[in-house]
mmCIF file of C-alpha atoms in Angstrom:
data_model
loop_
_atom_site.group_PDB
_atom_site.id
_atom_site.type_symbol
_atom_site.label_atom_id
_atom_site.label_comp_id
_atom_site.label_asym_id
_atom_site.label_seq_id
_atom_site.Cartn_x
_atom_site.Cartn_y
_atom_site.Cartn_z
ATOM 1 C CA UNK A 235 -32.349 -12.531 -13.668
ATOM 2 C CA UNK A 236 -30.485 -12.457 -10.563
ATOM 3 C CA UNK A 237 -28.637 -15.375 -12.206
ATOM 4 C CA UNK A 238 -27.534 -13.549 -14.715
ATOM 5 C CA UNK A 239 -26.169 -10.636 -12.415
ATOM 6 C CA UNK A 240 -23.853 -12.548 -10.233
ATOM 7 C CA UNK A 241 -22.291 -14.014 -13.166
ATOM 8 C CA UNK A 242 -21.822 -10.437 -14.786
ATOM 9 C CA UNK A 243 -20.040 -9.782 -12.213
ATOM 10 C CA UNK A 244 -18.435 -12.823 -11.816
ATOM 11 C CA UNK A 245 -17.316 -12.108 -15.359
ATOM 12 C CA UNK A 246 -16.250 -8.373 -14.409
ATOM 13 C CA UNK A 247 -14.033 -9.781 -11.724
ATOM 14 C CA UNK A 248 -12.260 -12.354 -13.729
ATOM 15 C CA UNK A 249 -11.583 -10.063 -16.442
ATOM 16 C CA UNK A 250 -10.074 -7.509 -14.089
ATOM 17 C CA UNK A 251 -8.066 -10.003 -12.658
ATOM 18 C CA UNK A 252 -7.024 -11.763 -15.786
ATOM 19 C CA UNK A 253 -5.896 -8.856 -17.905
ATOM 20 C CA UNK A 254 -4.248 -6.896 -14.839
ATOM 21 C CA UNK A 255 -0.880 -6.546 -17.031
ATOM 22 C CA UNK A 256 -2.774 -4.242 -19.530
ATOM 23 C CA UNK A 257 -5.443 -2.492 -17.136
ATOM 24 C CA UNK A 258 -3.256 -1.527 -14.733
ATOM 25 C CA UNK A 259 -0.418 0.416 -16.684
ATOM 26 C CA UNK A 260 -3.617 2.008 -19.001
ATOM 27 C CA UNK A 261 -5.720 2.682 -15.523
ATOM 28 C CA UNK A 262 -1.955 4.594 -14.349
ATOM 29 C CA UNK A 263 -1.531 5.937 -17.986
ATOM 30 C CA UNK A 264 -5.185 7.444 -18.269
ATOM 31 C CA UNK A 265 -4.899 8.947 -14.376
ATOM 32 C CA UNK A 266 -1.485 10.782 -15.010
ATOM 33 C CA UNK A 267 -2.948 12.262 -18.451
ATOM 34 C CA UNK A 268 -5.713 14.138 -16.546
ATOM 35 C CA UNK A 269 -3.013 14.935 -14.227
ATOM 36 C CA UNK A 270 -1.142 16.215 -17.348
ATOM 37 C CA UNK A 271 -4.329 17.735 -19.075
ATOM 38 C CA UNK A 272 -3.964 21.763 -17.621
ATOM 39 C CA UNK A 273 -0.113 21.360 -18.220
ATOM 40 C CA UNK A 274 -0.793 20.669 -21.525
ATOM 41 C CA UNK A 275 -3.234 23.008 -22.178
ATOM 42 C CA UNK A 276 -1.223 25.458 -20.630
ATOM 43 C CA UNK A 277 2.043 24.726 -23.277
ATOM 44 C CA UNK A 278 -0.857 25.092 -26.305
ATOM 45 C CA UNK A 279 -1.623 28.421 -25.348
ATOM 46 C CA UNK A 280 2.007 28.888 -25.642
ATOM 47 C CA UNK A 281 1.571 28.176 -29.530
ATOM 48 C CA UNK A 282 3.199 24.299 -28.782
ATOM 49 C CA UNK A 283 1.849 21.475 -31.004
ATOM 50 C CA UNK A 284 0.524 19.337 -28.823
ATOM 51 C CA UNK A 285 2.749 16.268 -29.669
ATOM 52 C CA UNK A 286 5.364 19.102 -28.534
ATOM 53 C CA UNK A 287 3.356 19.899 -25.242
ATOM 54 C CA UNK A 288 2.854 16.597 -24.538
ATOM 55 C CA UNK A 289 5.999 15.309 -24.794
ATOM 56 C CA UNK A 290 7.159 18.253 -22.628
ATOM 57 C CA UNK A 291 4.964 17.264 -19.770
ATOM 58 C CA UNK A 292 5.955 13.738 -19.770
ATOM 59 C CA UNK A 293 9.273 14.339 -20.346
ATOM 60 C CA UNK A 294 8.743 16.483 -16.816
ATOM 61 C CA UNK A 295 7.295 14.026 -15.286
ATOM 62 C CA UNK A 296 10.115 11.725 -15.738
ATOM 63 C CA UNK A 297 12.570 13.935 -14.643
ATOM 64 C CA UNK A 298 10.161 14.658 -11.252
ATOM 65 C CA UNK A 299 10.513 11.117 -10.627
ATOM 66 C CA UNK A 300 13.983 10.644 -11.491
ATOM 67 C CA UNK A 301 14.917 13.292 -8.831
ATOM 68 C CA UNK A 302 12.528 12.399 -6.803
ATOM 69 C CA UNK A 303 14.688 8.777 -7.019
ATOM 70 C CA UNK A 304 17.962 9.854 -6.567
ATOM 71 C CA UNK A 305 16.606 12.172 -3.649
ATOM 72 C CA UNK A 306 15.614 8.795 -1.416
ATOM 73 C CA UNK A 307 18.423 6.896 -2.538
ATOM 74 C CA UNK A 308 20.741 7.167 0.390
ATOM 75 C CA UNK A 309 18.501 7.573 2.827
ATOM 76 C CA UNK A 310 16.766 4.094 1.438
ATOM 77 C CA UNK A 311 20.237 2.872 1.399
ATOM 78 C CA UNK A 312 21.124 3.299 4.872
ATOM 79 C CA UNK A 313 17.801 1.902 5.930
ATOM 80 C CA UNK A 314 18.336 -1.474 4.191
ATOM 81 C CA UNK A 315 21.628 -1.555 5.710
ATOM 82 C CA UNK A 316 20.217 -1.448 8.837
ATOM 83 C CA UNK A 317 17.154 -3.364 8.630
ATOM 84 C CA UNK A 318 18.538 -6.617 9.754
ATOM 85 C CA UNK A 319 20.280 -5.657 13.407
ATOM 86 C CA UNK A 320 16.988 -3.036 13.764
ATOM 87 C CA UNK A 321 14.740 -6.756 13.123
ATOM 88 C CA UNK A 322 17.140 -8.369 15.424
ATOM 89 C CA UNK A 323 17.293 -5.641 18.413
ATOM 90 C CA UNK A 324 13.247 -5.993 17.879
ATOM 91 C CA UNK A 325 13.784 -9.483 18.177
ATOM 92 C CA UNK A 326 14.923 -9.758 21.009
ATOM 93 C CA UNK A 327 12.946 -6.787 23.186
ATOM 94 C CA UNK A 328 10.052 -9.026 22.373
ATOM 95 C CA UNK A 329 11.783 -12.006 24.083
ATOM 96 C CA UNK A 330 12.288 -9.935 26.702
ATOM 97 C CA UNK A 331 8.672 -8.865 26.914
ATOM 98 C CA UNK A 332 7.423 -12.631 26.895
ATOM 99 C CA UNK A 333 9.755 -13.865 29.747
ATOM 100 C CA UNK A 334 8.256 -12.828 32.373
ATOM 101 C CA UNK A 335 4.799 -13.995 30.826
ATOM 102 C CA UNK A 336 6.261 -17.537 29.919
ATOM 103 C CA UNK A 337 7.747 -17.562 33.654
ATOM 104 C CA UNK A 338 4.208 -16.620 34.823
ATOM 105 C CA UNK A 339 2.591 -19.133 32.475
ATOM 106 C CA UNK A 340 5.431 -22.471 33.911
ATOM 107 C CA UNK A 341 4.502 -21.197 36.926
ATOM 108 C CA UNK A 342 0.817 -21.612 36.660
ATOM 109 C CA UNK A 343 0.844 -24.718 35.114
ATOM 110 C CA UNK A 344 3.299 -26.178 38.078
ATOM 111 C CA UNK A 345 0.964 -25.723 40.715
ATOM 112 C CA UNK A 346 -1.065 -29.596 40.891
ATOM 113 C CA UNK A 347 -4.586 -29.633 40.071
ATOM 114 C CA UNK A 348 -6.580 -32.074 41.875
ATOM 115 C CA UNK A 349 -7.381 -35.459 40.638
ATOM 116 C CA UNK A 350 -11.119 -35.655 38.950
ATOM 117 C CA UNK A 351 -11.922 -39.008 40.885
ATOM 118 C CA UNK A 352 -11.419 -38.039 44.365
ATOM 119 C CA UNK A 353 -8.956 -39.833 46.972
ATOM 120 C CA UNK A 354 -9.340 -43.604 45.399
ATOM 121 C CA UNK A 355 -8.324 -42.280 41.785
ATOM 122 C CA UNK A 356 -4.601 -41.350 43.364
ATOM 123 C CA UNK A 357 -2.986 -44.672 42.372
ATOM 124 C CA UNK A 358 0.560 -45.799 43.448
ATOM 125 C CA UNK A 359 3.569 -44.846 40.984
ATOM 126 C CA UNK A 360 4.647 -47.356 39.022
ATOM 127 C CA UNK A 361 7.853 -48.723 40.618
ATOM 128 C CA UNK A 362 9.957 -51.894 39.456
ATOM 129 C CA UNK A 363 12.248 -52.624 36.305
ATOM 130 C CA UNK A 364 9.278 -51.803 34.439
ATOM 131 C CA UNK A 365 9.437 -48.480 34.889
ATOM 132 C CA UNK A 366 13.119 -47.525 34.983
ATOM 133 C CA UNK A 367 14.461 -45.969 31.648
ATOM 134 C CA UNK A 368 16.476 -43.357 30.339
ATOM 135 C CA UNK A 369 15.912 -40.021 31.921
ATOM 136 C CA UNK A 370 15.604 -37.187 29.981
ATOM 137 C CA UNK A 371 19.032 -35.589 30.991
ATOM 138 C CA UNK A 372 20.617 -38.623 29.699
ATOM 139 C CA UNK A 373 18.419 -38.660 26.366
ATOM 140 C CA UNK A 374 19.022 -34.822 25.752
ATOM 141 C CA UNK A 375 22.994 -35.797 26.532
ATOM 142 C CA UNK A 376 22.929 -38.414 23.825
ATOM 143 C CA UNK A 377 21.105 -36.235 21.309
ATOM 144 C CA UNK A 378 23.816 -33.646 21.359
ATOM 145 C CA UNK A 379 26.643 -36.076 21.473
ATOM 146 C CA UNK A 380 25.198 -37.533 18.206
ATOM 147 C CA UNK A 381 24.681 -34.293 16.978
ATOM 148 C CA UNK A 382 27.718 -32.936 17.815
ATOM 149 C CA UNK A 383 29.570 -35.533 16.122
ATOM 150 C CA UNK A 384 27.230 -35.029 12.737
ATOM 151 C CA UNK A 385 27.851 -31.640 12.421
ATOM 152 C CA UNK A 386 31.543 -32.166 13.083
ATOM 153 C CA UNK A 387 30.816 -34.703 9.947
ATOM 154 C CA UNK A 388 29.686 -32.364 7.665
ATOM 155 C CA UNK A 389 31.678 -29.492 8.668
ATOM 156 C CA UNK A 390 34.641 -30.811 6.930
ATOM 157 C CA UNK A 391 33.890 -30.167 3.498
ATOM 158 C CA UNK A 392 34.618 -26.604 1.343
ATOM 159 C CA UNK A 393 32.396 -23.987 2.179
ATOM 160 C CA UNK A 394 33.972 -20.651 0.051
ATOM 161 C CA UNK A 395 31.064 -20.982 -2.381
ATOM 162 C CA UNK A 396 28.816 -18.008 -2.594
ATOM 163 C CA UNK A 397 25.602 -18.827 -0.564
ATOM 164 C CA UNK A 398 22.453 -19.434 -2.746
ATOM 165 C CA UNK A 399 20.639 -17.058 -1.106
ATOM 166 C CA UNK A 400 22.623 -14.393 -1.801
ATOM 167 C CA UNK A 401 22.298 -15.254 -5.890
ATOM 168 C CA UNK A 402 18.583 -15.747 -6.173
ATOM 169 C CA UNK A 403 17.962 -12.261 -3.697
ATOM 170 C CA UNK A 404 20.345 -10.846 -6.323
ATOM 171 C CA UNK A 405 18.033 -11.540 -8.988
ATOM 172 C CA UNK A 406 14.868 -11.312 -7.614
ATOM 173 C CA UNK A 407 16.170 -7.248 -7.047
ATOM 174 C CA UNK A 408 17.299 -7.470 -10.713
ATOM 175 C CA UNK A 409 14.145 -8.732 -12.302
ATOM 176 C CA UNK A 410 11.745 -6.456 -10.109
ATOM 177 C CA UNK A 411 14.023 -3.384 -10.989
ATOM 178 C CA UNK A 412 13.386 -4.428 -14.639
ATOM 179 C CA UNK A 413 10.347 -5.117 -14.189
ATOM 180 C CA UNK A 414 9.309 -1.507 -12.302
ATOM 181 C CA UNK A 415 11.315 0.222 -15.547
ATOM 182 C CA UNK A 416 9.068 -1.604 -18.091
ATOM 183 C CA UNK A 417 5.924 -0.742 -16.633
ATOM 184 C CA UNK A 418 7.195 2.702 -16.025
ATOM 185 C CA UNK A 419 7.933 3.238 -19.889
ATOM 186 C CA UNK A 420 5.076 1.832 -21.030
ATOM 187 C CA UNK A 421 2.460 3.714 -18.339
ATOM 188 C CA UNK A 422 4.623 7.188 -19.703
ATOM 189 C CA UNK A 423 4.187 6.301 -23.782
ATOM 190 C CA UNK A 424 0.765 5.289 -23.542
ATOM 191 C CA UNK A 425 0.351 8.692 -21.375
ATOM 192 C CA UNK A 426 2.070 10.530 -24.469
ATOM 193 C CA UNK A 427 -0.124 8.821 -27.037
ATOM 194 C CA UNK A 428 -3.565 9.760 -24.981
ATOM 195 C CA UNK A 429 -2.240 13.698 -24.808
ATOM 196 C CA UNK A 430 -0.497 13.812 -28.159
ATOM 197 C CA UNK A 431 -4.236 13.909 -30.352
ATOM 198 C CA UNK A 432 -5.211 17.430 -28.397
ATOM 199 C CA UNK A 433 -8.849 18.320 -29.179
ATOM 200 C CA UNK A 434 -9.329 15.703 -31.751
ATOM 201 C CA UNK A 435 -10.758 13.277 -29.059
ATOM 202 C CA UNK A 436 -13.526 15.916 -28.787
ATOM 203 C CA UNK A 437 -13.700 15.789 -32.686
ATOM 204 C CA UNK A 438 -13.914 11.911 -32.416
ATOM 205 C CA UNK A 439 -17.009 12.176 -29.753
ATOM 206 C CA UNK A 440 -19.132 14.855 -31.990
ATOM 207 C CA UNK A 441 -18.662 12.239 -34.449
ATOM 208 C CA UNK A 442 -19.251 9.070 -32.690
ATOM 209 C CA UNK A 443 -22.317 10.809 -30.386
ATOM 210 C CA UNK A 444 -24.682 11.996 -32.717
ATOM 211 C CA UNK A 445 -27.789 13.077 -30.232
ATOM 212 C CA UNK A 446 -26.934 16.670 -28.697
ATOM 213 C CA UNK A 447 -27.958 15.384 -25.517
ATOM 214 C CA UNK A 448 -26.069 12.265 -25.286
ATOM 215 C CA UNK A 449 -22.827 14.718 -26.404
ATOM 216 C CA UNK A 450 -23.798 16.778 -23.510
ATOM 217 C CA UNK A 451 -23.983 14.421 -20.975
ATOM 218 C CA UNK A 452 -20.532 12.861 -21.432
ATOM 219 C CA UNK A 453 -19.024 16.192 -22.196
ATOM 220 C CA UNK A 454 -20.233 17.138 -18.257
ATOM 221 C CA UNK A 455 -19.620 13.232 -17.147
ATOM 222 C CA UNK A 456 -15.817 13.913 -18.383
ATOM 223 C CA UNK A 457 -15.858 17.304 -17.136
ATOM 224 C CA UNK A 458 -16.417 16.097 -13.684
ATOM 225 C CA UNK A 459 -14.678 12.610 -13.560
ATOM 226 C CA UNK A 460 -11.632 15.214 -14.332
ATOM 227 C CA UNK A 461 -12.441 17.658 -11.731
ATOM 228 C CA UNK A 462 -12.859 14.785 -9.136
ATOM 229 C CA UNK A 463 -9.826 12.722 -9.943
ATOM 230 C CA UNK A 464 -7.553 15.486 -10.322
ATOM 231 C CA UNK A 465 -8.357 17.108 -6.960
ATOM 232 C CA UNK A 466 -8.215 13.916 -5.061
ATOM 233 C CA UNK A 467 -5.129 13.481 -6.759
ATOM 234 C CA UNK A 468 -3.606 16.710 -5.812
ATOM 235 C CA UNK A 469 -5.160 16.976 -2.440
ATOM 236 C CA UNK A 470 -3.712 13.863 -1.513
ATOM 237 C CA UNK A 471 -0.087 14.229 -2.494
ATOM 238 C CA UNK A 472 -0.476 18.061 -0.823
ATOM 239 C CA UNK A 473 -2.387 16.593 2.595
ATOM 240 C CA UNK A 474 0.311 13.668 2.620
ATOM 241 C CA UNK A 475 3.266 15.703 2.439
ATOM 242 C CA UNK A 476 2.723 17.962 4.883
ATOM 243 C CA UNK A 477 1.905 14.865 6.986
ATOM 244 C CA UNK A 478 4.667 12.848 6.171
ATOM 245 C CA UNK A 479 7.348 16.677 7.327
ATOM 246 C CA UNK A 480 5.383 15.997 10.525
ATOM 247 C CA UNK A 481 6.073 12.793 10.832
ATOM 248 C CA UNK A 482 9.961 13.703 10.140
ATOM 249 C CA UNK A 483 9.799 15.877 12.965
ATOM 250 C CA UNK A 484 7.965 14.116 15.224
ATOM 251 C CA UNK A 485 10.607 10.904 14.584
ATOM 252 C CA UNK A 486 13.375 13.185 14.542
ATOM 253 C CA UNK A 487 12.545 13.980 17.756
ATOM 254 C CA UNK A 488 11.450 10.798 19.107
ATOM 255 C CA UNK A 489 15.382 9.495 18.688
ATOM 256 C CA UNK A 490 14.150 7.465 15.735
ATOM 257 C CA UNK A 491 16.678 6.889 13.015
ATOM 258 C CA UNK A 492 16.266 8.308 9.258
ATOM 259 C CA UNK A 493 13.418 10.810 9.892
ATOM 260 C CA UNK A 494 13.549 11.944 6.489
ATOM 261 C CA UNK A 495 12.796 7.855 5.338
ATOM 262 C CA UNK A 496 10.094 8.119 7.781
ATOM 263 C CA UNK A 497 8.589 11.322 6.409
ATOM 264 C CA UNK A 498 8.463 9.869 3.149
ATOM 265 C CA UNK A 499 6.946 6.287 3.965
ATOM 266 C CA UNK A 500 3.648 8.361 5.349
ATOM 267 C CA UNK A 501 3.943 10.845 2.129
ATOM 268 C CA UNK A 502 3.961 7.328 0.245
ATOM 269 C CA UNK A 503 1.854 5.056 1.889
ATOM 270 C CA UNK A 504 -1.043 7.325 3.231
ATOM 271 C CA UNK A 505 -2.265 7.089 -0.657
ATOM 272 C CA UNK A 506 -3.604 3.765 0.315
ATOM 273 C CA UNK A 507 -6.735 4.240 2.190
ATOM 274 C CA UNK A 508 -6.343 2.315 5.549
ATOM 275 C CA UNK A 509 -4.039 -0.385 4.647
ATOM 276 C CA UNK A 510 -0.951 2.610 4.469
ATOM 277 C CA UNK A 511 -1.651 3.897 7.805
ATOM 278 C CA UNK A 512 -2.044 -0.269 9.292
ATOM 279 C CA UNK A 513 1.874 -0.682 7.856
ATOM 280 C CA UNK A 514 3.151 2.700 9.030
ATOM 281 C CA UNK A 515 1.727 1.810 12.541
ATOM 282 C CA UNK A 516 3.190 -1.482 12.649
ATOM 283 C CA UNK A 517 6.431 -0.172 11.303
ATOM 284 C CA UNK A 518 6.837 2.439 13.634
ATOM 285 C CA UNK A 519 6.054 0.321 16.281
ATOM 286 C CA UNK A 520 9.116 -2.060 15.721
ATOM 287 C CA UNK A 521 11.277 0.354 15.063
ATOM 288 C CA UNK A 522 10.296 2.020 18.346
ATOM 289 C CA UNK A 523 10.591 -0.878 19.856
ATOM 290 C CA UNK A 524 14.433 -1.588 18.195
ATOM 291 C CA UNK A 525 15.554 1.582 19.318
ATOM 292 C CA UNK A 526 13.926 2.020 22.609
ATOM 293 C CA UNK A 527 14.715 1.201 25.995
ATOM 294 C CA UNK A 528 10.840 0.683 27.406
ATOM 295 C CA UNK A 529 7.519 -0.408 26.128
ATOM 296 C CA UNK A 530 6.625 2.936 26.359
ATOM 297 C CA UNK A 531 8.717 4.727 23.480
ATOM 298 C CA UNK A 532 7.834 1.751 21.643
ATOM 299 C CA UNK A 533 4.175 2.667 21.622
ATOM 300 C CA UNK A 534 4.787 6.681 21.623
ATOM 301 C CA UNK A 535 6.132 6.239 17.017
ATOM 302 C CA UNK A 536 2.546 5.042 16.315
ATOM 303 C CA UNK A 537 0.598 6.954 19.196
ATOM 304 C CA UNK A 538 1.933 10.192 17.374
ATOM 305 C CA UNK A 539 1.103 8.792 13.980
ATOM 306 C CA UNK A 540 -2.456 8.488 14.798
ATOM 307 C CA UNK A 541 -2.834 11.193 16.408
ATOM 308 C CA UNK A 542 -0.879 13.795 13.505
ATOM 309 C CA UNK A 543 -3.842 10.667 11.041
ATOM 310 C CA UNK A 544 -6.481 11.356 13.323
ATOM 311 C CA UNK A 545 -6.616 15.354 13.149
ATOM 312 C CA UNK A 546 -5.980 15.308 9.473
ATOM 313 C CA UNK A 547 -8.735 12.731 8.440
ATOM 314 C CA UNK A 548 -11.528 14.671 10.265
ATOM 315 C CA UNK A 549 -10.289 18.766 10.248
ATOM 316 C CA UNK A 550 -8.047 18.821 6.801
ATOM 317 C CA UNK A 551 -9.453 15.894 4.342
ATOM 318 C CA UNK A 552 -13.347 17.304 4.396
ATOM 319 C CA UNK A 553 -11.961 20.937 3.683
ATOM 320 C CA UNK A 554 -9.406 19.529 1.142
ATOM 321 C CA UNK A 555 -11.681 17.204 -1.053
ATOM 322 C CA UNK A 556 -14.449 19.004 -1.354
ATOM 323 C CA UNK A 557 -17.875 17.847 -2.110
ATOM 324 C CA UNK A 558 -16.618 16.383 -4.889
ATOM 325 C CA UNK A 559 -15.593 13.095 -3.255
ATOM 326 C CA UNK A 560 -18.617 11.674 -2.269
ATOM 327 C CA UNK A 561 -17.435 8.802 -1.029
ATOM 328 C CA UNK A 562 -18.897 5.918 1.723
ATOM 329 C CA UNK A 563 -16.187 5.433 3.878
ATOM 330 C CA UNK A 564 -16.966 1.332 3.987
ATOM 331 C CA UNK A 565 -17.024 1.286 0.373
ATOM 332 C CA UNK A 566 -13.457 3.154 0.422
ATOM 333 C CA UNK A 567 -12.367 0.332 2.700
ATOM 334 C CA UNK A 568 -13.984 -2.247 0.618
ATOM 335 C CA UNK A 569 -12.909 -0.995 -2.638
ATOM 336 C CA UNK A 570 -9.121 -0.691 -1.423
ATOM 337 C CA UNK A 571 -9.422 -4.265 -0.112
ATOM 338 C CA UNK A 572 -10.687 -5.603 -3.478
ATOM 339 C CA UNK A 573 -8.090 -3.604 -5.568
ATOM 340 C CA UNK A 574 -5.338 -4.755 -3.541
ATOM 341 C CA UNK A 575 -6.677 -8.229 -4.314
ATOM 342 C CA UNK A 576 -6.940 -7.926 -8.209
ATOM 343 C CA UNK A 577 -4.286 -6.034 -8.695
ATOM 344 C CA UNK A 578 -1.579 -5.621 -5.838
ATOM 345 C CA UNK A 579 -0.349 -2.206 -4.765
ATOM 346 C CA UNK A 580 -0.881 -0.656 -7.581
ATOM 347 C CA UNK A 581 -4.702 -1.720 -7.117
ATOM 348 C CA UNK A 582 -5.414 -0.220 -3.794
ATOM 349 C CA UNK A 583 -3.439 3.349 -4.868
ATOM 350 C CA UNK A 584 -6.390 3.239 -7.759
ATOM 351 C CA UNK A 585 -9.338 2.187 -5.713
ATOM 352 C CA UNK A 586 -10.461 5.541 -4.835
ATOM 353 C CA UNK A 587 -9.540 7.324 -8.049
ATOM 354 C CA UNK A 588 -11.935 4.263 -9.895
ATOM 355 C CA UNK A 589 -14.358 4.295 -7.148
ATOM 356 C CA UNK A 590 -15.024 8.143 -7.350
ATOM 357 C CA UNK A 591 -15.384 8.150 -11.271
ATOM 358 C CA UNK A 592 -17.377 5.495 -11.289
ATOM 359 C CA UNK A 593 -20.019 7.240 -8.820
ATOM 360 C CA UNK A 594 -20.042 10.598 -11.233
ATOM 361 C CA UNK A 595 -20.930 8.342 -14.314
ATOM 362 C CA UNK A 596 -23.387 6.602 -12.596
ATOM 363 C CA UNK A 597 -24.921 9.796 -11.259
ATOM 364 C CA UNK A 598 -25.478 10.571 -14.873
ATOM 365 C CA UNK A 599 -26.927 7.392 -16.348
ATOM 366 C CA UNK A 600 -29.949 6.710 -15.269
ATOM 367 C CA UNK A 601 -30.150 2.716 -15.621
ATOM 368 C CA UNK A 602 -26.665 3.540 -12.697
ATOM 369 C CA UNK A 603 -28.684 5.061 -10.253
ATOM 370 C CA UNK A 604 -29.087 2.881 -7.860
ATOM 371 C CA UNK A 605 -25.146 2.324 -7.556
ATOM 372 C CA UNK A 606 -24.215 6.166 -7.164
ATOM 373 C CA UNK A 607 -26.870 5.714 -4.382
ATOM 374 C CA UNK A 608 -25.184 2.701 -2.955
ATOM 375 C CA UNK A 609 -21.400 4.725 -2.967
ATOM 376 C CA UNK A 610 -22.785 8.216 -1.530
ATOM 377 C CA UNK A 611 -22.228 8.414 2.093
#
C-alpha cells in the first residue's frame, strides 16, 4: 500500500512536470476568471450577454496590462542601460572589500611554521647545477613575450563583423518576447471561453451531480475556493503596492537610482513567497553597493527592505487575509520551492493560490482529511 502511494505521487509529479505547457496557461486562465467572475456578473446585471461581458472584462484586462507595459517601459529601459557599469562599479567595491582580507590572508601564510620533525628534519638546500633553473621572473617574462607576439599574430586579421554575441542575445530577446505574447493570448482566450458559458456551468453540475448533497458540497467547495483565491489575490496586489511606493521612497531617498523601477520590482516580486523578497535583498544590496561610497549604505537598501517586509508580514498580512488563508508557513515555503521547480516563475506565483484551494477541498472530502490537517498551521 505504501508502494502504491509513493508512486501516485511519483506519477502526480511527472505529470505536472511533463504537461507544464498546458497546466500552466489553464492554472493562469482559471485564476484570472475568478478574478473576472464579480466583473462579469456585474456587466450581466447590466442586461450584457455574457459572451458580451466577458469579452469586456478581458478585453480590460488587456488594456490594464498594456498600460501597465508601456508605464515601465522607460524606466526598464534606463535600467538595462545601466546594468552593466552598475555590475562593474559593484565589481570592483567588492575587490576593494577583499584586499585588505587577501593582504591579511599573504600575510598569514608568510609567517614560517615550524618543521614537524624537530631540529634534524631542517635539511640543507639543495645547492649545485642541479638545482639552478629558470626563475620565475624569467618564466613569467617568456610567457608574455610569446604571448605578446601571438596576439600580435592574430590581431591582424578583419574584425568589422558583428560579434556573435550580440546576434544570438538578439534572438534569445526575440523568441522570449514571442514566446511571453503566445502564452499571454492563449491564458486570455481560454479565460474568455471559461466566462463566456455564464450560469450554464451550474446547469452542467445539476446535471452531472445527481445526489443533493454531493451538489451541495461542491457548490460551497467552489464558493469558498473563490472567496479564498480571490482575496489572496487582491490582498496581495493591494499589500504589495503600497509596499513597493515605500520602497520608492525609501530608495528615492537612499540616493538609489530609478526608485520608481525599484517600487515596482517589490510590487512584482513580493507575489513569490520568500524567494521575491531573497532577490530584492540581494538586488538592493548590489546596487547599494554600486552606488555607495561605504559598506554601510550598501547594507542600509536591504536593511530598509526588511524592515518596511518585516512590519507588513506580521501587522498587515494577518488583518489582510483573513482566516481564510489557512496556511502553514513551511508548507508555503515548500510549496513555492516545488512550484518553482515544476514549473518556473510562473510556478512559485501559483503555489499559494493551488496550495490554499487545495486545503478548502480537502476540508470537504472526507477521504482528504488528513491533508487539510497536514496544511493548517
Amino acid at each position: 500500500m505504501y508502494a502504491l502511494r509513493v508512486l501516485a505521487v511519483a506519477a502526480v509529479v511527472a505529470l505536472l512536470y511533463g504537461a507544464r505547457d498546458v497546466l500552466v496557461p489553464a492554472t493562469f486562465s482559471l485564476t484570472l476568471a475568478i478574478l473576472l467572475v464579480p466583473v462579469v456578473e456585474r456587466l450581466r446585471r447590466w442586461h450584457l450577454p455574457a459572451v458580451v461581458a466577458a469579452a469586456v472584462a478581458v478585453i480590460g484586462t488587456l488594456a490594464l496590462l498594456v498600460g501597465i507595459g508601456i508605464a515601465l517601459e522607460p524606466p526598464l529601459r534606463r535600467a538595462a542601460e545601466a546594468a552593466p557599469n552598475g555590475i562593474a562599479a559593484a565589481r570592483a567595491r567588492l575587490e576593494q572589500l577583499r584586499a585588505p582580507l587577501e593582504r591579511l590572508g599573504r600575510k598569514l601564510e608568510s609567517q614560517p611554521a615550524p618543521p614537524p620533525g624537530g631540529p634534524q628534519a631542517r635539511l640543507p638546500a639543495a645547492t649545485g647545477p642541479a638545482a639552478t633553473g629558470p626563475s620565475p621572473r624569467d618564466s613569467a617574462i617568456a610567457g608574455s613575450a610569446k604571448a605578446d607576439s601571438t596576439s600580435g599574430t592574430r590581431a591582424a586579421g578583419p574584425t568589422n563583423s558583428i560579434p556573435a554575441g550580440m546576434l544570438s542575445a538578439a534572438r534569445r530577446a526575440f523568441g522570449a518576447s514571442a514566446g511571453l505574447i503566445g502564452e499571454l493570448v492563449e491564458v486570455l482566450l481560454l479565460t474568455l471561453f471559461l466566462l463566456a458559458p455564464g450560469s450554464r456551468w451550474s446547469e452542467k453540475l445539476d446535471t452531472v451531480v445527481r445526489s443533493p448533497d454531493t451538489r451541495r458540497t461542491v457548490r460551497t467547495a467552489a464558493d469558498e475556493v473563490r472567496a479564498v483565491v480571490t482575496r489572496y489575490v487582491v490582498a496581495s496586489l493591494l499589500i504589495n503596492a503600497s509596499q513597493g511606493v515605500l520602497i520608492a521612497l525609501a530608495t528615492w531617498a537612499l540616493g538609489l537610482p530609478a526608485p520608481l523601477l525599484w517600487g515596482v520590482l517589490t510590487a512584482l516580486l513580493e507575489l513569490i513567497p520568500y524567494i521575491g523578497g531573497f532577490m530584492m535583498v540581494a538586488m538592493l544590496f548590489v546596487v547599494g553597493l554600486a552606488t555607495g561610497g561605504s559598506l554601510t549604505h550598501a547594507f542600509l537598501p536591504p536593511l530598509v527592505y526588511l524592515v518596511v517586509t518585516t512590519l507588513q508580514n506580521n501587522l498587515v498580512s494577518p488583518a489582510a487575509y483573513g482566516r481564510g488563508l489557512q496556511l502553514n508557513p513551511a508548507v508555503i515555503l515548500l510549496a513555492t520551492m516545488v512550484g518553482f521547480a515544476l514549473w518556473g516563475v510562473a510556478g512559485a506565483l501559483l503555489a499559494v493560490p493551488i496550495v490554499a484551494s487545495l486545503r478548502v477541498v480537502a476540508s470537504h472530502v472526507a477521504a482528504l482529511e488528513p491533508v487539510a490537517v497536514f496544511l493548517e498551521p
